[in-house]
mmCIF file of C-alpha atoms in Angstrom:
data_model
loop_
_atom_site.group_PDB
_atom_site.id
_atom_site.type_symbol
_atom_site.label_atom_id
_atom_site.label_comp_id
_atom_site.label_asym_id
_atom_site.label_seq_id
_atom_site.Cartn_x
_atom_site.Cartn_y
_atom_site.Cartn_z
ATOM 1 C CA UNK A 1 12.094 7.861 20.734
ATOM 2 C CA UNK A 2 8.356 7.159 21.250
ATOM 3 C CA UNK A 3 5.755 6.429 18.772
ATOM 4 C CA UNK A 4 4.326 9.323 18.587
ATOM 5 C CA UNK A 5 7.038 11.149 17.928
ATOM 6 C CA UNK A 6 8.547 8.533 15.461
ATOM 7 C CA UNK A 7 5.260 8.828 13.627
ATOM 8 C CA UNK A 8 5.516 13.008 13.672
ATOM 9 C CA UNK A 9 8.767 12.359 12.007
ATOM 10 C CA UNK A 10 7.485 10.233 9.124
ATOM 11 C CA UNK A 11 4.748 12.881 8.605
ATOM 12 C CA UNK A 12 7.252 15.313 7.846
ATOM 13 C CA UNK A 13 8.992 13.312 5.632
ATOM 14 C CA UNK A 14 12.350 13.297 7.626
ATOM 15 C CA UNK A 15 15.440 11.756 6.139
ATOM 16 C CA UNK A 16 16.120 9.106 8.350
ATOM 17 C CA UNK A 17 19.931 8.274 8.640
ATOM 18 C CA UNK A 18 22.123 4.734 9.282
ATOM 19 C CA UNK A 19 22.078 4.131 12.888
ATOM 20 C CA UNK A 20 19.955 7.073 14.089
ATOM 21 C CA UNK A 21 17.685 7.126 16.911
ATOM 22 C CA UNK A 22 14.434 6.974 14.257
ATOM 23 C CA UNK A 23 16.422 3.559 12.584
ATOM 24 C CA UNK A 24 17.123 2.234 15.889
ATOM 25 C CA UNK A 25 13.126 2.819 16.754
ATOM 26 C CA UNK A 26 12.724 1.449 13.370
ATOM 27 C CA UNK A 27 14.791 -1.437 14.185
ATOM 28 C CA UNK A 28 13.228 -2.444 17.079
ATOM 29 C CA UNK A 29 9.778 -1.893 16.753
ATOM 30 C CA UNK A 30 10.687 -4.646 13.662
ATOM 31 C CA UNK A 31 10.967 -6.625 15.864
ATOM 32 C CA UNK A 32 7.990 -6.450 18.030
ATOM 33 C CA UNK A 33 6.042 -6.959 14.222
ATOM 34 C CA UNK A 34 7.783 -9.945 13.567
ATOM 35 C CA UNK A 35 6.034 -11.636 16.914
ATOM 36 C CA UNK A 36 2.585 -10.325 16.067
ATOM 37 C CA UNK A 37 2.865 -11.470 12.224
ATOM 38 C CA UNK A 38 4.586 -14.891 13.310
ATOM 39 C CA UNK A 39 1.293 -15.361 15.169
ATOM 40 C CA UNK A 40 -1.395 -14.210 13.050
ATOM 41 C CA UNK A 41 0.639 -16.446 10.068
ATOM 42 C CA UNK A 42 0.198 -19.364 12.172
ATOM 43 C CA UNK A 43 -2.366 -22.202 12.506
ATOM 44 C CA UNK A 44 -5.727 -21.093 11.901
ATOM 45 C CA UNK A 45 -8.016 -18.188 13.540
ATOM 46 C CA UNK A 46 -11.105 -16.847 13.388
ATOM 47 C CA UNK A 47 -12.243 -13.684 11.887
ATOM 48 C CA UNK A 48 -12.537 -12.045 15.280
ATOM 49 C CA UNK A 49 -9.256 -13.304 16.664
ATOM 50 C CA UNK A 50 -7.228 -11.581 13.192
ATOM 51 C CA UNK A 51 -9.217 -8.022 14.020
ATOM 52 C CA UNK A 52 -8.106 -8.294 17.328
ATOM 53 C CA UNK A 53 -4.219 -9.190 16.104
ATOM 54 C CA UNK A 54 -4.331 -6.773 13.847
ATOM 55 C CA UNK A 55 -5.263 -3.970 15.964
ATOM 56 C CA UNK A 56 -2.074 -5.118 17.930
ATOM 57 C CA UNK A 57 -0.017 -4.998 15.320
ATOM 58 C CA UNK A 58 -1.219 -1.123 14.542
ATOM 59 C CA UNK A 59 -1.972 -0.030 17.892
ATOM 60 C CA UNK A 60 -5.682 0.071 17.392
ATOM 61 C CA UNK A 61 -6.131 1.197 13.979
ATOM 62 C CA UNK A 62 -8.589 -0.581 12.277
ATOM 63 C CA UNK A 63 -11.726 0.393 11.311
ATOM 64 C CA UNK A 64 -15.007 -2.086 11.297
ATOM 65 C CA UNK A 65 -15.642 -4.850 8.754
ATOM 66 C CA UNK A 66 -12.243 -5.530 8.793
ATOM 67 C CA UNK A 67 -11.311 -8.707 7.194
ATOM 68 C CA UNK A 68 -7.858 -10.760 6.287
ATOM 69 C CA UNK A 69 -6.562 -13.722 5.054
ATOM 70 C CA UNK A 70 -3.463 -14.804 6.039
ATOM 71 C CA UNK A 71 -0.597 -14.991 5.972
ATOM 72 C CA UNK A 72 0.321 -10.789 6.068
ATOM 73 C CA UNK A 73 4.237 -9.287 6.372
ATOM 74 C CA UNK A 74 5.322 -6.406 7.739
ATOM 75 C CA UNK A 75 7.996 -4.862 9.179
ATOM 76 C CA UNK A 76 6.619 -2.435 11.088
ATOM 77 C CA UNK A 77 2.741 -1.888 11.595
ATOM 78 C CA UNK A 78 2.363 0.392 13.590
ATOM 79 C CA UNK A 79 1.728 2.812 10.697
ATOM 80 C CA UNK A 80 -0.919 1.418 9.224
ATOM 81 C CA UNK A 81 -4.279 3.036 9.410
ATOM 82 C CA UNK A 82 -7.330 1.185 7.973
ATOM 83 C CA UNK A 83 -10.769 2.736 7.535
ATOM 84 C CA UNK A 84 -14.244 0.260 7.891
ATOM 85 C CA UNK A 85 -14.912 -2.728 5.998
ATOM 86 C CA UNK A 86 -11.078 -3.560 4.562
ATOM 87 C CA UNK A 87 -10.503 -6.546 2.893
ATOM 88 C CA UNK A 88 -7.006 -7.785 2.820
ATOM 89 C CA UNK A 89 -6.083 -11.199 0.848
ATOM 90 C CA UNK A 90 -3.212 -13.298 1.334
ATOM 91 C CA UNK A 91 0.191 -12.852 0.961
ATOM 92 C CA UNK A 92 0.516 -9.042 1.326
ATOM 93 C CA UNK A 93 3.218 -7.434 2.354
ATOM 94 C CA UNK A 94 3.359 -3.826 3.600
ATOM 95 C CA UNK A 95 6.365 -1.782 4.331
ATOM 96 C CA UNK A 96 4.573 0.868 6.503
ATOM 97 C CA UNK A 97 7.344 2.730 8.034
ATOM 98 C CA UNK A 98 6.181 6.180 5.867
ATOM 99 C CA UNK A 99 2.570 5.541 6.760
ATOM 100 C CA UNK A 100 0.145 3.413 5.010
ATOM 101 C CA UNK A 101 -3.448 4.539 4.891
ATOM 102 C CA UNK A 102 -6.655 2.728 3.180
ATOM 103 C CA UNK A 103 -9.928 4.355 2.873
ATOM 104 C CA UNK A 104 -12.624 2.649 3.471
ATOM 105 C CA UNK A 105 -14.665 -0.474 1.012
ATOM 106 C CA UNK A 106 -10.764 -1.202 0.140
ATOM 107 C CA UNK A 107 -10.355 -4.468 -1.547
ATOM 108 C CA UNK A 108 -6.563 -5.021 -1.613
ATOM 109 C CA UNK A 109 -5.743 -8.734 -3.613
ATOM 110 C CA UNK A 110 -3.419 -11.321 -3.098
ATOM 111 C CA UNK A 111 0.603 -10.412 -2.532
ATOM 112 C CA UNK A 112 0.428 -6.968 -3.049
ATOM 113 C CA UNK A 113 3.129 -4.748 -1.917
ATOM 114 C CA UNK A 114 2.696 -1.200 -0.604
ATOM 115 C CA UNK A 115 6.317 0.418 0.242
ATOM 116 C CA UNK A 116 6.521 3.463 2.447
ATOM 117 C CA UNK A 117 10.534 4.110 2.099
ATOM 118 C CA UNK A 118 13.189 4.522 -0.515
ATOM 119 C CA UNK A 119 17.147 4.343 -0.129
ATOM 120 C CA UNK A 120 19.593 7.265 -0.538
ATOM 121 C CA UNK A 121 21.236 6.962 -4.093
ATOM 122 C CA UNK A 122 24.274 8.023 -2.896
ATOM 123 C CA UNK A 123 26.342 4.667 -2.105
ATOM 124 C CA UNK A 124 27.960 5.945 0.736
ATOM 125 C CA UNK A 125 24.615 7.181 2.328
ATOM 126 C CA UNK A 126 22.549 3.972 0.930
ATOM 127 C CA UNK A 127 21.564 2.941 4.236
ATOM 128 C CA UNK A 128 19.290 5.898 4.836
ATOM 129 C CA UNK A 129 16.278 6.028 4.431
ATOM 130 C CA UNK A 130 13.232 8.928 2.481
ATOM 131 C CA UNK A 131 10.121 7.877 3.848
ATOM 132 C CA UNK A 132 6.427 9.127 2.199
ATOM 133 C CA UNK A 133 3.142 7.861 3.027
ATOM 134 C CA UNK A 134 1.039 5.981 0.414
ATOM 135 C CA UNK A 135 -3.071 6.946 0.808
ATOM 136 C CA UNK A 136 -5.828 4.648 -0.609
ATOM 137 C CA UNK A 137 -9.136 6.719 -1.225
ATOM 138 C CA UNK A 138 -12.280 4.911 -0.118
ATOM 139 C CA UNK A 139 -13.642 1.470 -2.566
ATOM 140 C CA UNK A 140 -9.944 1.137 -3.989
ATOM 141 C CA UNK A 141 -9.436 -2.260 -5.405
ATOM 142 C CA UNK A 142 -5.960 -3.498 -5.812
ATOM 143 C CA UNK A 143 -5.433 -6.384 -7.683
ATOM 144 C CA UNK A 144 -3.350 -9.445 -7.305
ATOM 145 C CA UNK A 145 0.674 -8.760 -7.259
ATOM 146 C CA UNK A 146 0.303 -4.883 -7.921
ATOM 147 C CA UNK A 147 2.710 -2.490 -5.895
ATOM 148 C CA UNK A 148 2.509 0.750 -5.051
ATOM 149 C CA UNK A 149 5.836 2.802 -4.152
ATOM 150 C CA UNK A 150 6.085 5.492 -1.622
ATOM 151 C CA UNK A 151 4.133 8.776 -2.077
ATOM 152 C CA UNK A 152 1.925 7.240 -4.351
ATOM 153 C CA UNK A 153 -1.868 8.937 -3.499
ATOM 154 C CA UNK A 154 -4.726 6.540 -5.104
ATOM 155 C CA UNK A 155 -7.985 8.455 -5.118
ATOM 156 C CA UNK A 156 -11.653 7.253 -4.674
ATOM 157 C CA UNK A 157 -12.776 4.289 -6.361
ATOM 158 C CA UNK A 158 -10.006 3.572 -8.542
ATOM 159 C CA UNK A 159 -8.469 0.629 -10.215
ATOM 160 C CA UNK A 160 -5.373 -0.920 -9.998
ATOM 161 C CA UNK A 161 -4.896 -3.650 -12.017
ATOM 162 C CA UNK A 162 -3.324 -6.839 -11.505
ATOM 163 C CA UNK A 163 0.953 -6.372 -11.676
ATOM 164 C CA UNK A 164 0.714 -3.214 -11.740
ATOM 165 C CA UNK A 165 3.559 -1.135 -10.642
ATOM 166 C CA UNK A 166 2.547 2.162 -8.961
ATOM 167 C CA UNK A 167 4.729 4.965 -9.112
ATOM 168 C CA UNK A 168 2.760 8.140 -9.339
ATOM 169 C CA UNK A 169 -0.771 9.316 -8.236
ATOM 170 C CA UNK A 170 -3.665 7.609 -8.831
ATOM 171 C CA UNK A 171 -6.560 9.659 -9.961
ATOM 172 C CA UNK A 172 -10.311 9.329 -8.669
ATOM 173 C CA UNK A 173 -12.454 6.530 -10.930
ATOM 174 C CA UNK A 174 -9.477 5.743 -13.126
ATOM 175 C CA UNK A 175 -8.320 2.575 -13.547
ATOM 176 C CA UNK A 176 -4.510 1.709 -14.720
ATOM 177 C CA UNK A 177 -2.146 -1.167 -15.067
ATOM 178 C CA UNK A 178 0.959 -1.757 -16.545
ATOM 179 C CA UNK A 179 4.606 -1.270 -15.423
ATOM 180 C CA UNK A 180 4.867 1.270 -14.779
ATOM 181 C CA UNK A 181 1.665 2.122 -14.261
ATOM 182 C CA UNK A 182 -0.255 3.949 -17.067
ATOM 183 C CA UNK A 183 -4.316 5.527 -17.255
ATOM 184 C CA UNK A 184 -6.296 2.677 -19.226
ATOM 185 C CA UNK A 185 -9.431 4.221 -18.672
ATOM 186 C CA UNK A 186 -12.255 6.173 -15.911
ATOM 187 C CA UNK A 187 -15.133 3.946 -14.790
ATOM 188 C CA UNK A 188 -17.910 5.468 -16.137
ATOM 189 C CA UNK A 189 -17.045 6.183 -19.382
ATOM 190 C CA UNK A 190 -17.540 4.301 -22.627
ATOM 191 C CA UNK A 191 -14.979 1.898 -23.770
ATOM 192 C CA UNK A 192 -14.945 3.914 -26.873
ATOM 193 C CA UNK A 193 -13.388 6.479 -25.018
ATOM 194 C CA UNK A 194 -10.554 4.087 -23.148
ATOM 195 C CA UNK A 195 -6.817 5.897 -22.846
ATOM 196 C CA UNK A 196 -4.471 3.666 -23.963
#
């Protein structure tokens, strides 16, 4: 299997199965994340040496501006897309086997988690694998330990507060928290008229 088609497969939301040819691609291209990561979490680099280890990691997908700060996980990378001017803090970890996309102006905080990829239910199939992209609108700000599951769609601007577990769509301008996550309010509006 080649990227491209791997990818194609992930759009589409394909179930992947134990030992298939997509979880063997899966598998290995692990693998070839674990080398990049291992170096980009080690010793120190400048800002222009992480861009250009990032785009390794996701074959070239990253926008301008981009900026982390080490050290980043993931198993995968090469489904990552990141739009200009991306600020990543330390300690994130992103499972971007579904497809992980952030707009651009993102702010994205310390050890957050973005998961692309749930298990089967069924015991005896618990080793596949549901995969479903998770989509940051542009000047998303995600704060400090929040995670957002897989299929989650965070629109423009919004607000996710710190610890915040993400399991449905995010709205344009709102901001929530909580686990799970629930509306606290739209930016813009008078705190008189917060949703609690």
């Amino acid at each position: 299997m080649e990227l491209a088609e791997y990818r194609a497969c992930m759009a589409r939301r394909e179930y992947i199965g134990a030992g298939s040819e997509a979880h063997l691609f899966m598998t290995e291209a692990a693998r070839g994340a674990q080398r990049i990561t291992a170096r980009i979490n080690s010793g120190y680099h400048t800002a222009e040496e992480l861009r250009a280890l990032f785009c390794e990691l996701t074959d070239g997908q990253v926008g301008e501006g981009f900026s982390l700060f080490p050290p980043f996980y993931t198993d995968f990378g090469k489904n990552i897309r990141l739009g200009n001017n991306v600020f990543i803090n330390s300690g994130c970890c992103f499972q971007d086997q579904g497809g992980i996309f952030i707009g651009d102006g993102c702010l994205i905080g310390h050890q957050v988690v973005i998961a692309t990829l749930n298990h089967d239910l069924d015991p005896d199939r618990r080793g596949g694998m549901y995969p479903a992209p998770v989509v940051l609108g542009s000047n998303v700000w995600v704060g400090a330990h929040a995670t957002i599951l897989a299929g989650v769609k965070v629109g423009d601007n919004a607000v996710i507060a710190a610890g915040a577990v993400v399991t449905k769509d995010v709205p344009a301008n709102a901001v929530v928290g909580g686990v799970p996550a629930k509306l606290i309010r739209y930016i813009g509006r008078p705190r008189t008229e917060m949703l609690l």
